[in-house]
Tab-separated table of C-alpha atoms in Angstrom:
chain	number	residue	atom	x	y	z
A	1	ALA	CA	0.000	0.000	0.000
A	2	GLN	CA	1.064	3.561	-0.568
A	3	SER	CA	0.496	6.748	1.365
A	4	VAL	CA	1.071	10.399	0.574
A	5	THR	CA	1.621	13.229	3.024
A	6	GLN	CA	1.378	16.842	2.015
A	7	LEU	CA	3.087	18.680	4.809
A	8	ASP	CA	1.221	21.971	4.530
A	9	SER	CA	-2.551	22.254	4.322
A	10	GLN	CA	-2.423	25.972	3.498
A	11	VAL	CA	0.302	28.113	1.971
A	12	PRO	CA	-0.297	31.859	1.652
A	13	VAL	CA	2.218	33.825	-0.410
A	14	PHE	CA	2.488	37.202	-2.076
A	15	GLU	CA	2.435	37.593	-5.831
A	16	GLU	CA	5.848	37.141	-7.510
A	17	ALA	CA	7.261	35.333	-4.455
A	18	PRO	CA	8.686	31.811	-4.745
A	19	VAL	CA	6.730	28.886	-3.355
A	20	GLU	CA	7.357	25.261	-2.421
A	21	LEU	CA	4.590	22.747	-1.754
A	22	ARG	CA	5.935	19.708	0.026
A	23	CYS	CA	4.992	16.100	-0.641
A	24	ASN	CA	6.364	12.927	0.920
A	25	TYR	CA	5.261	9.454	0.043
A	26	SER	CA	5.604	5.937	1.355
A	27	SER	CA	5.539	2.803	-0.747
A	28	SER	CA	7.040	-0.668	-0.704
A	29	VAL	CA	7.003	-0.863	-4.508
A	30	SER	CA	8.038	1.390	-7.361
A	31	VAL	CA	5.658	4.259	-8.015
A	32	TYR	CA	4.913	7.003	-10.465
A	33	LEU	CA	4.360	10.484	-9.020
A	34	PHE	CA	1.929	13.210	-10.017
A	35	TRP	CA	0.867	16.712	-9.105
A	36	TYR	CA	-2.689	17.738	-9.909
A	37	VAL	CA	-4.282	21.181	-9.488
A	38	GLN	CA	-7.913	21.868	-8.713
A	39	TYR	CA	-9.526	25.263	-9.247
A	40	PRO	CA	-12.808	26.060	-7.468
A	41	ASN	CA	-15.763	24.043	-8.719
A	42	GLN	CA	-13.646	22.141	-11.187
A	43	GLY	CA	-12.099	18.712	-11.541
A	44	LEU	CA	-8.411	17.865	-11.285
A	45	GLN	CA	-5.954	18.982	-13.933
A	46	LEU	CA	-2.606	17.258	-14.360
A	47	LEU	CA	0.223	19.666	-13.618
A	48	LEU	CA	3.226	17.386	-14.038
A	49	LYS	CA	4.353	13.819	-13.559
A	50	TYR	CA	7.447	11.766	-12.886
A	51	LEU	CA	7.595	8.392	-14.597
A	52	SER	CA	11.306	7.775	-15.094
A	53	GLY	CA	14.473	9.447	-16.288
A	54	SER	CA	15.421	12.944	-15.167
A	55	THR	CA	14.348	13.545	-11.596
A	56	LEU	CA	13.436	17.156	-12.352
A	57	VAL	CA	10.163	17.563	-14.227
A	58	GLU	CA	8.601	20.783	-15.416
A	59	SER	CA	5.151	22.003	-16.383
A	60	ILE	CA	4.278	24.467	-19.120
A	61	ASN	CA	3.231	27.154	-16.633
A	62	GLY	CA	6.484	27.427	-14.703
A	63	PHE	CA	6.055	24.799	-11.984
A	64	GLU	CA	8.700	22.147	-11.429
A	65	ALA	CA	9.045	19.167	-9.117
A	66	GLU	CA	12.005	17.047	-8.175
A	67	PHE	CA	11.812	13.356	-7.390
A	68	ASN	CA	14.085	12.471	-4.486
A	69	LYS	CA	14.108	8.713	-4.004
A	70	SER	CA	16.284	8.699	-0.887
A	71	GLN	CA	13.994	11.172	0.875
A	72	THR	CA	10.832	9.782	-0.773
A	73	SER	CA	9.779	13.291	-1.670
A	74	PHE	CA	8.316	15.046	-4.687
A	75	HIS	CA	8.154	18.725	-3.765
A	76	LEU	CA	6.535	21.229	-6.123
A	77	ARG	CA	8.173	24.610	-6.682
A	78	LYS	CA	7.620	27.788	-8.632
A	79	PRO	CA	10.099	30.691	-8.588
A	80	SER	CA	7.464	33.420	-9.011
A	81	VAL	CA	3.745	32.883	-8.465
A	82	HIS	CA	0.784	34.715	-9.950
A	83	ILE	CA	-2.663	35.440	-8.579
A	84	SER	CA	-4.009	32.893	-11.060
A	85	ASP	CA	-2.010	30.128	-9.340
A	86	THR	CA	-4.418	30.267	-6.411
A	87	ALA	CA	-5.870	26.758	-6.232
A	88	GLU	CA	-5.637	23.479	-4.348
A	89	TYR	CA	-2.742	21.233	-5.270
A	90	PHE	CA	-2.734	17.471	-4.834
A	91	CYS	CA	0.244	15.143	-4.837
A	92	ALA	CA	-0.508	11.567	-5.913
A	93	VAL	CA	1.279	8.250	-6.389
A	94	LYS	CA	0.476	5.189	-8.432
A	95	GLU	CA	2.136	1.808	-8.423
A	96	THR	CA	4.029	1.275	-11.655
A	97	SER	CA	2.013	-1.901	-12.191
A	98	GLY	CA	-1.305	-0.586	-10.942
A	99	SER	CA	-4.046	1.834	-11.873
A	100	ARG	CA	-5.190	3.330	-8.568
A	101	LEU	CA	-4.078	6.849	-7.637
A	102	THR	CA	-3.451	7.540	-3.956
A	103	PHE	CA	-3.733	11.216	-3.120
A	104	GLY	CA	-2.416	13.442	-0.393
A	105	GLU	CA	-4.743	15.676	1.584
A	106	GLY	CA	-4.116	18.673	-0.631
A	107	THR	CA	-2.433	22.050	-0.157
A	108	GLN	CA	-4.408	25.237	-0.649
A	109	LEU	CA	-2.122	27.800	-2.272
A	110	THR	CA	-3.382	31.357	-1.933
A	111	VAL	CA	-1.522	34.081	-3.799
A	112	ASN	CA	-2.169	37.561	-2.440
A	113	PRO	CA	-1.521	40.854	-4.277
B	1	LYS	CA	-10.020	15.854	-28.431
B	2	ALA	CA	-12.895	16.482	-26.087
B	3	GLY	CA	-12.113	15.933	-22.437
B	4	VAL	CA	-13.823	13.691	-19.935
B	5	THR	CA	-17.459	14.628	-19.535
B	6	GLN	CA	-19.651	13.911	-16.550
B	7	THR	CA	-23.392	14.286	-16.199
B	8	PRO	CA	-25.149	15.684	-14.369
B	9	ARG	CA	-22.889	18.340	-12.896
B	10	TYR	CA	-25.075	18.890	-9.845
B	11	LEU	CA	-27.574	16.633	-8.147
B	12	ILE	CA	-29.702	16.894	-5.033
B	13	LYS	CA	-31.222	13.767	-3.539
B	14	THR	CA	-32.796	12.757	-0.240
B	15	ARG	CA	-31.717	10.013	2.117
B	16	GLY	CA	-32.756	6.557	1.005
B	17	GLN	CA	-32.940	7.387	-2.686
B	18	GLN	CA	-30.602	6.004	-5.283
B	19	VAL	CA	-28.587	7.891	-7.884
B	20	THR	CA	-26.778	7.159	-11.142
B	21	LEU	CA	-23.879	9.249	-12.406
B	22	SER	CA	-22.498	9.090	-15.917
B	23	CYS	CA	-18.999	9.498	-17.334
B	24	SER	CA	-17.845	9.637	-20.955
B	25	PRO	CA	-14.085	9.139	-21.294
B	26	ILE	CA	-11.738	10.801	-23.733
B	27	SER	CA	-12.078	9.201	-27.163
B	28	GLY	CA	-9.801	6.180	-27.371
B	29	HIS	CA	-9.401	5.804	-23.625
B	30	ARG	CA	-10.471	2.402	-22.398
B	31	SER	CA	-9.981	2.676	-18.649
B	32	VAL	CA	-12.343	4.631	-16.416
B	33	SER	CA	-11.812	5.212	-12.701
B	34	TRP	CA	-14.082	6.833	-10.142
B	35	TYR	CA	-13.068	8.832	-7.070
B	36	GLN	CA	-15.003	10.409	-4.230
B	37	GLN	CA	-13.863	13.766	-2.870
B	38	THR	CA	-15.071	15.029	0.518
B	39	PRO	CA	-13.668	17.671	2.873
B	40	GLY	CA	-13.157	15.098	5.604
B	41	GLN	CA	-11.759	12.114	3.718
B	42	GLY	CA	-10.158	13.830	0.748
B	43	LEU	CA	-9.868	11.975	-2.552
B	44	GLN	CA	-10.622	8.279	-2.315
B	45	PHE	CA	-10.595	5.650	-5.043
B	46	LEU	CA	-13.924	3.929	-5.692
B	47	PHE	CA	-13.313	1.545	-8.605
B	48	GLU	CA	-11.808	1.148	-12.050
B	49	TYR	CA	-13.277	-0.394	-15.172
B	50	PHE	CA	-11.599	-1.657	-18.297
B	51	SER	CA	-13.247	-3.518	-21.151
B	52	GLU	CA	-16.530	-3.610	-19.251
B	53	THR	CA	-14.872	-5.382	-16.307
B	54	GLN	CA	-14.149	-4.050	-12.858
B	55	ARG	CA	-10.386	-4.353	-12.431
B	56	ASN	CA	-9.914	-2.692	-9.088
B	57	LYS	CA	-12.127	-1.673	-6.184
B	58	GLY	CA	-11.628	0.671	-3.262
B	59	ASN	CA	-12.853	0.281	0.270
B	60	PHE	CA	-16.473	1.351	-0.125
B	61	PRO	CA	-19.674	-0.460	0.863
B	62	GLY	CA	-21.670	-2.483	-1.632
B	63	ARG	CA	-24.126	0.396	-2.025
B	64	PHE	CA	-21.579	1.835	-4.443
B	65	SER	CA	-21.483	0.050	-7.763
B	66	GLY	CA	-20.544	0.771	-11.321
B	67	ARG	CA	-20.443	-0.552	-14.814
B	68	GLN	CA	-18.821	0.156	-18.146
B	69	PHE	CA	-20.373	-0.130	-21.564
B	70	SER	CA	-18.817	-1.368	-24.804
B	71	ASN	CA	-18.118	2.239	-25.894
B	72	SER	CA	-16.126	2.748	-22.646
B	73	ARG	CA	-18.727	5.053	-21.123
B	74	SER	CA	-19.223	4.333	-17.462
B	75	GLU	CA	-21.904	4.792	-14.851
B	76	MET	CA	-21.757	4.593	-11.119
B	77	ASN	CA	-24.720	3.970	-8.889
B	78	VAL	CA	-25.236	4.659	-5.220
B	79	SER	CA	-28.222	3.026	-3.580
B	80	THR	CA	-29.894	3.908	-0.289
B	81	LEU	CA	-28.196	7.283	-0.072
B	82	GLU	CA	-26.835	8.510	3.243
B	83	LEU	CA	-25.969	12.050	4.295
B	84	GLY	CA	-22.299	11.085	4.239
B	85	ASP	CA	-22.486	10.306	0.529
B	86	SER	CA	-22.592	14.037	-0.198
B	87	ALA	CA	-19.432	14.604	-2.193
B	88	LEU	CA	-17.854	15.511	-5.476
B	89	TYR	CA	-17.638	12.373	-7.598
B	90	LEU	CA	-14.814	12.496	-10.110
B	91	CYS	CA	-14.338	10.293	-13.112
B	92	ALA	CA	-10.952	9.826	-14.756
B	93	SER	CA	-10.032	8.134	-17.997
B	94	SER	CA	-6.723	6.808	-19.235
B	95	PRO	CA	-5.520	5.107	-22.399
B	96	LEU	CA	-4.079	2.209	-20.380
B	97	ILE	CA	-0.581	2.061	-21.764
B	98	ALA	CA	1.246	-1.189	-21.069
B	99	GLY	CA	3.471	-0.884	-18.019
B	100	GLY	CA	1.114	1.357	-16.093
B	101	SER	CA	2.722	4.662	-17.030
B	102	ASP	CA	-0.513	6.081	-18.403
B	103	THR	CA	-1.914	9.255	-16.948
B	104	GLN	CA	-5.434	9.685	-15.637
B	105	TYR	CA	-7.377	12.671	-16.961
B	106	PHE	CA	-10.218	13.917	-14.826
B	107	GLY	CA	-13.646	15.233	-15.632
B	108	PRO	CA	-15.257	18.238	-13.902
B	109	GLY	CA	-17.095	16.023	-11.441
B	110	THR	CA	-20.680	15.593	-10.273
B	111	ARG	CA	-21.561	17.417	-7.066
B	112	LEU	CA	-24.006	15.218	-5.138
B	113	THR	CA	-25.862	16.671	-2.179
B	114	VAL	CA	-27.903	14.334	0.004
B	115	LEU	CA	-30.553	15.995	2.189
């Protein structure tokens, strides 16, 4: 079984400041890692994913996450946030041989002007 | 390609009733998964269907059931509704690439309120 812990339930930041959303996971088998974003009254949108290869993965809107196997972490970062980044962010894992996503509790990112 | 669609978007039911939610996956996607999202429990996996067969099931009571049709569209049913079933029900589809590296794409969800 896997588990995911998102270490911060709420992260308030000012516009143009850097941000890090932390995610740790636990699994006895190999996993794939994902970050999803959810805007109010909407479903989940895939932000980025780590499947294999380079441990640093990037999204098209400036977010990046680094897979750290030794620390079992997959923290999400952005060097300069915008008001429009305000949303809830979910870290998720999936066994490489499975189909079920296991989610963390979510982190509400609020970007203030 | 059109994304995952879910109908209805909002639903209000009373305790004891039953409800059916529908999900149409992205064209070409053969796997459909369902998740329940609540403020208290977060996002929890309900079940997954592929080729009209349930491949995986989460830890939910038998009141929660689903099915998949030959065109990959899926429905989930909840019988004898309870107040605690109020939630956002999310459907996700994936192409099911060999090796499990496929990504799940989510629909907008159905907001179920049980009164």
